[in-house]
Tab-separated table of C-alpha atoms in Angstrom:
chain	number	residue	atom	x	y	z
A	1	MET	CA	178.713	235.243	104.983
A	2	TRP	CA	178.454	237.994	101.194
A	3	ASN	CA	181.859	236.345	99.897
A	4	ASN	CA	182.002	237.514	96.395
A	5	ASN	CA	183.668	236.185	94.289
A	6	HIS	CA	184.067	237.231	90.719
A	7	GLY	CA	187.407	237.885	88.834
A	8	PHE	CA	189.133	240.314	87.791
A	9	GLY	CA	190.656	241.070	83.527
A	10	LYS	CA	194.000	242.259	82.964
A	11	ILE	CA	193.834	245.277	84.729
A	12	GLY	CA	196.428	247.273	84.595
A	13	GLY	CA	198.297	245.337	81.680
A	14	ASP	CA	201.393	242.477	81.923
A	15	VAL	CA	203.305	242.385	85.998
A	16	GLU	CA	206.006	242.852	83.664
A	17	SER	CA	205.699	246.712	83.124
A	18	GLY	CA	205.255	247.529	86.628
A	19	GLY	CA	208.965	247.769	86.520
A	20	ALA	CA	210.239	246.927	89.793
A	21	SER	CA	206.879	245.852	92.094
A	22	ARG	CA	206.674	242.302	92.983
A	23	PRO	CA	203.514	240.030	91.918
A	24	LEU	CA	201.783	239.389	95.246
A	25	TYR	CA	201.235	236.214	93.879
A	26	PRO	CA	202.743	233.773	90.728
A	27	ILE	CA	200.088	233.833	87.890
A	28	MET	CA	198.956	237.613	88.768
A	29	VAL	CA	198.811	239.368	85.617
A	30	GLU	CA	197.377	243.316	87.122
A	31	SER	CA	198.920	245.765	87.875
A	32	PRO	CA	200.605	245.480	91.815
A	33	GLU	CA	200.547	248.768	92.842
A	34	LEU	CA	196.277	248.983	91.566
A	35	ARG	CA	195.842	245.290	93.629
A	36	TRP	CA	197.779	247.026	96.972
A	37	SER	CA	196.087	250.031	96.039
A	38	PHE	CA	193.127	248.239	96.679
A	39	ILE	CA	193.730	246.867	100.075
A	40	ARG	CA	195.228	249.212	101.441
A	41	LYS	CA	191.456	251.050	100.910
A	42	VAL	CA	189.908	247.718	102.596
A	43	TYR	CA	192.482	247.700	105.754
A	44	SER	CA	191.773	251.494	106.184
A	45	ILE	CA	188.031	251.018	106.050
A	46	ILE	CA	188.516	247.717	108.188
A	47	ALA	CA	190.618	249.852	110.720
A	48	ILE	CA	187.679	252.535	111.155
A	49	GLN	CA	185.272	249.945	111.924
A	50	LEU	CA	187.388	248.230	114.573
A	51	LEU	CA	187.811	251.735	116.433
A	52	ALA	CA	184.306	252.223	115.479
A	53	THR	CA	183.345	248.858	117.860
A	54	VAL	CA	186.065	249.406	120.647
A	55	ALA	CA	184.339	253.103	120.734
A	56	VAL	CA	180.877	251.978	120.908
A	57	GLY	CA	181.601	248.722	122.585
A	58	PHE	CA	183.495	250.287	125.540
A	59	PHE	CA	180.454	253.490	125.890
A	60	VAL	CA	177.984	250.396	126.216
A	61	VAL	CA	180.100	248.829	129.249
A	62	THR	CA	181.065	251.602	130.573
A	63	VAL	CA	177.782	253.441	130.787
A	64	ARG	CA	176.015	251.092	133.287
A	65	PRO	CA	172.181	251.977	132.561
A	66	VAL	CA	172.664	252.052	128.830
A	67	ALA	CA	173.434	247.914	129.238
A	68	THR	CA	170.940	247.981	132.166
A	69	PHE	CA	168.143	248.877	130.832
A	70	PHE	CA	168.582	246.097	127.493
A	71	VAL	CA	168.033	243.563	129.889
A	72	SER	CA	166.201	244.411	132.799
A	73	SER	CA	163.405	245.886	130.744
A	74	GLY	CA	160.897	244.773	128.313
A	75	ALA	CA	161.174	247.722	125.912
A	76	GLY	CA	165.711	246.736	126.406
A	77	ILE	CA	164.962	243.725	125.116
A	78	ALA	CA	162.912	244.878	122.282
A	79	VAL	CA	165.514	247.385	121.446
A	80	TYR	CA	167.601	244.635	121.140
A	81	ILE	CA	166.725	242.063	119.349
A	82	LEU	CA	165.696	244.812	116.490
A	83	ILE	CA	169.521	246.489	116.898
A	84	ILE	CA	170.458	242.665	116.677
A	85	PHE	CA	169.165	242.453	112.861
A	86	VAL	CA	169.801	245.706	112.148
A	87	PRO	CA	173.345	245.353	110.609
A	88	PHE	CA	171.057	242.166	108.170
A	89	ILE	CA	168.864	244.301	107.116
A	90	THR	CA	171.006	246.813	106.406
A	91	LEU	CA	173.502	244.400	103.873
A	92	CYS	CA	170.211	244.380	101.642
A	93	PRO	CA	170.182	247.904	101.280
A	94	LEU	CA	173.926	247.845	100.848
A	95	ALA	CA	173.728	245.301	97.760
A	96	TYR	CA	172.518	247.178	96.246
A	97	TYR	CA	174.090	250.877	96.516
A	98	TYR	CA	177.659	249.098	97.405
A	99	GLN	CA	179.047	251.024	94.239
A	100	LYS	CA	176.696	254.481	95.356
A	101	HIS	CA	178.284	257.467	97.268
A	102	PRO	CA	177.666	258.567	99.373
A	103	VAL	CA	174.891	255.850	100.173
A	104	ASN	CA	177.374	252.634	101.127
A	105	TYR	CA	179.729	254.280	103.231
A	106	LEU	CA	176.059	255.579	105.338
A	107	LEU	CA	174.757	252.089	105.246
A	108	LEU	CA	178.558	250.159	105.974
A	109	GLY	CA	178.201	252.954	108.969
A	110	ILE	CA	174.929	251.944	110.442
A	111	PHE	CA	175.977	248.604	109.637
A	112	THR	CA	178.762	249.289	111.683
A	113	VAL	CA	177.445	250.733	114.819
A	114	ALA	CA	174.344	248.592	115.534
A	115	LEU	CA	176.902	245.350	115.574
A	116	ALA	CA	179.153	247.131	117.339
A	117	PHE	CA	176.171	247.973	119.712
A	118	ALA	CA	175.166	244.518	119.630
A	119	VAL	CA	179.065	243.159	120.820
A	120	GLY	CA	179.090	246.346	123.524
A	121	LEU	CA	175.874	244.787	124.884
A	122	SER	CA	177.635	240.999	124.794
A	123	CYS	CA	180.469	242.114	126.460
A	124	ALA	CA	178.810	244.662	129.022
A	125	PHE	CA	178.179	241.958	132.151
A	126	THR	CA	181.332	240.436	131.827
A	127	ASP	CA	184.240	240.868	133.957
A	128	GLU	CA	186.609	243.360	131.733
A	129	LYS	CA	189.936	240.714	132.647
A	130	VAL	CA	188.665	238.028	130.081
A	131	ILE	CA	186.943	240.221	127.213
A	132	LEU	CA	191.222	241.571	127.263
A	133	GLU	CA	192.278	238.213	126.945
A	134	ALA	CA	189.581	237.639	123.444
A	135	VAL	CA	190.739	240.741	122.400
A	136	ILE	CA	194.726	240.380	122.632
A	137	LEU	CA	193.579	236.782	121.827
A	138	THR	CA	191.896	237.554	118.682
A	139	ALA	CA	194.357	240.837	117.469
A	140	VAL	CA	197.428	237.892	117.369
A	141	VAL	CA	195.349	235.589	115.269
A	142	VAL	CA	193.787	237.698	112.871
A	143	ILE	CA	197.669	239.828	112.476
A	144	SER	CA	198.988	236.372	112.077
A	145	LEU	CA	196.823	234.457	109.953
A	146	THR	CA	196.726	238.012	107.236
A	147	LEU	CA	200.847	237.951	107.189
A	148	TYR	CA	200.318	233.990	106.310
A	149	THR	CA	197.881	234.008	103.946
A	150	PHE	CA	200.280	237.170	101.670
A	151	TRP	CA	203.608	234.784	102.776
A	152	ALA	CA	201.209	231.552	101.109
A	153	ALA	CA	199.056	233.471	98.401
A	154	ARG	CA	203.266	234.591	96.661
A	155	ARG	CA	204.355	230.917	96.342
A	156	GLY	CA	201.262	229.725	94.803
A	157	HIS	CA	199.237	228.923	96.922
A	158	ASP	CA	195.107	229.477	97.021
A	159	PHE	CA	192.541	228.867	99.039
A	160	ASN	CA	189.635	229.399	97.079
A	161	PHE	CA	188.814	225.526	97.818
A	162	LEU	CA	187.275	226.479	101.715
A	163	GLY	CA	184.295	228.848	100.972
A	164	PRO	CA	181.666	225.486	100.377
A	165	PHE	CA	183.175	224.085	103.641
A	166	LEU	CA	183.091	226.930	105.331
A	167	PHE	CA	180.066	227.804	104.476
A	168	GLY	CA	178.854	224.139	105.193
A	169	ALA	CA	180.124	224.481	109.010
A	170	VAL	CA	178.534	227.985	109.733
A	171	ILE	CA	174.480	226.151	108.726
A	172	VAL	CA	176.029	223.362	111.047
A	173	LEU	CA	177.081	226.294	113.675
A	174	ILE	CA	173.898	228.453	113.406
A	175	VAL	CA	171.848	224.748	114.111
A	176	PHE	CA	173.632	223.942	116.837
A	177	GLY	CA	173.460	227.680	117.483
A	178	PHE	CA	169.731	227.020	118.147
A	179	ILE	CA	169.132	224.222	119.401
A	180	GLN	CA	171.955	225.319	122.237
A	181	VAL	CA	169.287	227.874	122.804
A	182	LEU	CA	166.709	226.109	123.340
A	183	PHE	CA	168.313	223.176	125.072
A	184	PRO	CA	170.814	224.857	127.168
A	185	LEU	CA	173.718	222.047	127.308
A	186	GLY	CA	176.230	223.369	130.505
A	187	LYS	CA	179.034	225.142	130.257
A	188	ILE	CA	181.404	222.366	128.208
A	189	SER	CA	178.589	222.660	125.289
A	190	THR	CA	179.260	226.545	125.195
A	191	MET	CA	183.024	226.041	125.150
A	192	ILE	CA	183.115	223.398	122.246
A	193	TYR	CA	180.847	225.407	120.293
A	194	GLY	CA	183.643	228.064	120.905
A	195	CYS	CA	186.289	226.393	119.940
A	196	VAL	CA	184.152	225.657	117.237
A	197	ALA	CA	183.580	228.699	115.739
A	198	ALA	CA	186.798	230.382	116.456
A	199	ILE	CA	188.617	227.926	114.286
A	200	ILE	CA	185.928	228.020	111.771
A	201	PHE	CA	186.145	232.101	111.736
A	202	CYS	CA	189.751	231.060	112.039
A	203	GLY	CA	189.366	229.282	108.432
A	204	TYR	CA	186.846	232.004	106.735
A	205	ILE	CA	190.259	234.692	107.652
A	206	VAL	CA	191.919	232.931	105.304
A	207	TYR	CA	189.576	232.409	102.930
A	208	ASP	CA	188.145	236.344	102.532
A	209	THR	CA	191.757	237.447	102.698
A	210	ASP	CA	193.034	235.244	99.857
A	211	ASN	CA	189.894	236.985	98.381
A	212	LEU	CA	191.391	240.239	99.515
A	213	ILE	CA	194.069	239.169	96.861
A	214	LYS	CA	192.865	238.120	94.260
A	215	ARG	CA	189.279	237.659	93.666
A	216	TYR	CA	187.812	240.655	94.336
A	217	SER	CA	187.140	243.733	92.200
A	218	TYR	CA	188.368	246.775	92.571
A	219	ASP	CA	184.885	248.606	93.230
A	220	GLU	CA	184.478	245.191	95.574
A	221	PHE	CA	185.279	247.072	98.377
A	222	ILE	CA	182.481	247.572	100.721
A	223	TRP	CA	182.262	243.869	100.273
A	224	ALA	CA	185.654	243.118	100.973
A	225	SER	CA	185.345	245.166	104.549
A	226	VAL	CA	182.313	243.540	105.433
A	227	SER	CA	183.830	239.993	105.175
A	228	LEU	CA	186.801	241.336	106.997
A	229	TYR	CA	184.991	242.557	109.489
A	230	LEU	CA	182.741	240.230	110.797
A	231	ASP	CA	185.177	237.783	110.265
A	232	ILE	CA	187.016	239.124	113.042
A	233	ILE	CA	183.540	239.980	115.480
A	234	ASN	CA	183.003	235.773	115.049
A	235	LEU	CA	186.246	235.260	116.009
A	236	PHE	CA	186.269	238.040	118.964
A	237	LEU	CA	183.291	236.181	120.384
A	238	SER	CA	183.646	232.934	119.407
A	239	LEU	CA	186.893	233.568	122.101
A	240	LEU	CA	184.755	235.660	124.524
A	241	SER	CA	182.565	232.487	125.204
A	242	ILE	CA	185.466	230.093	125.835
A	243	PHE	CA	186.726	232.603	127.833
A	244	ARG	CA	183.581	233.324	129.668
A	245	ALA	CA	183.054	229.997	129.632
A	246	VAL	CA	186.540	229.134	131.489
A	247	ASP	CA	186.031	232.141	133.600
A	248	ASN	CA	182.684	231.140	135.257
């Protein structure tokens, strides 16, 4: 996961100068208007990313020859593997050009479309009811955790302590995933893996939303968008694996 925890200075002066605007958290020293503007920008980008993911995923799922090509031929499988790695490869130049407009948006678009294609292929041979269940539950969880984090931040709660624990949990999850690929442990193991992954990425949604409120600087909107978008996608894929295991 990409989580940048840079602090910021006293941007916009003391919060009392903001008039009727209330701080997002008790010790806030920057202008609430600037922070809310930043938050709106990040969520606007995430909304566009999610719409693009839905559009690309719908295309892959409904146009059956596309998915069939990627699973029934050597060339298709090779391209599929390449698509899986494209988002991670794109993050490298994005780390350098994240402040360079419009290159940053172009790289973010490539990252989003490639990941959306991979998500679509993951859903291609899954029952539509299972996909809909995963989408609905993901939406409910994301909205609930986001509202809770804003509420908790207003009351002085801080979730920065979750960072090391979540990072360690993801490492364990990745290793367990490789073991599962090499030595399949059955449906129960898949369900356990999906449940643990869902809990971890719920934690990441809270952690990254807290960073969005307090720690990301204004020129890090790309990283804030990427972090929360990955949290949502990973949560969806985790829930999808659970529902798929139950349905089979």
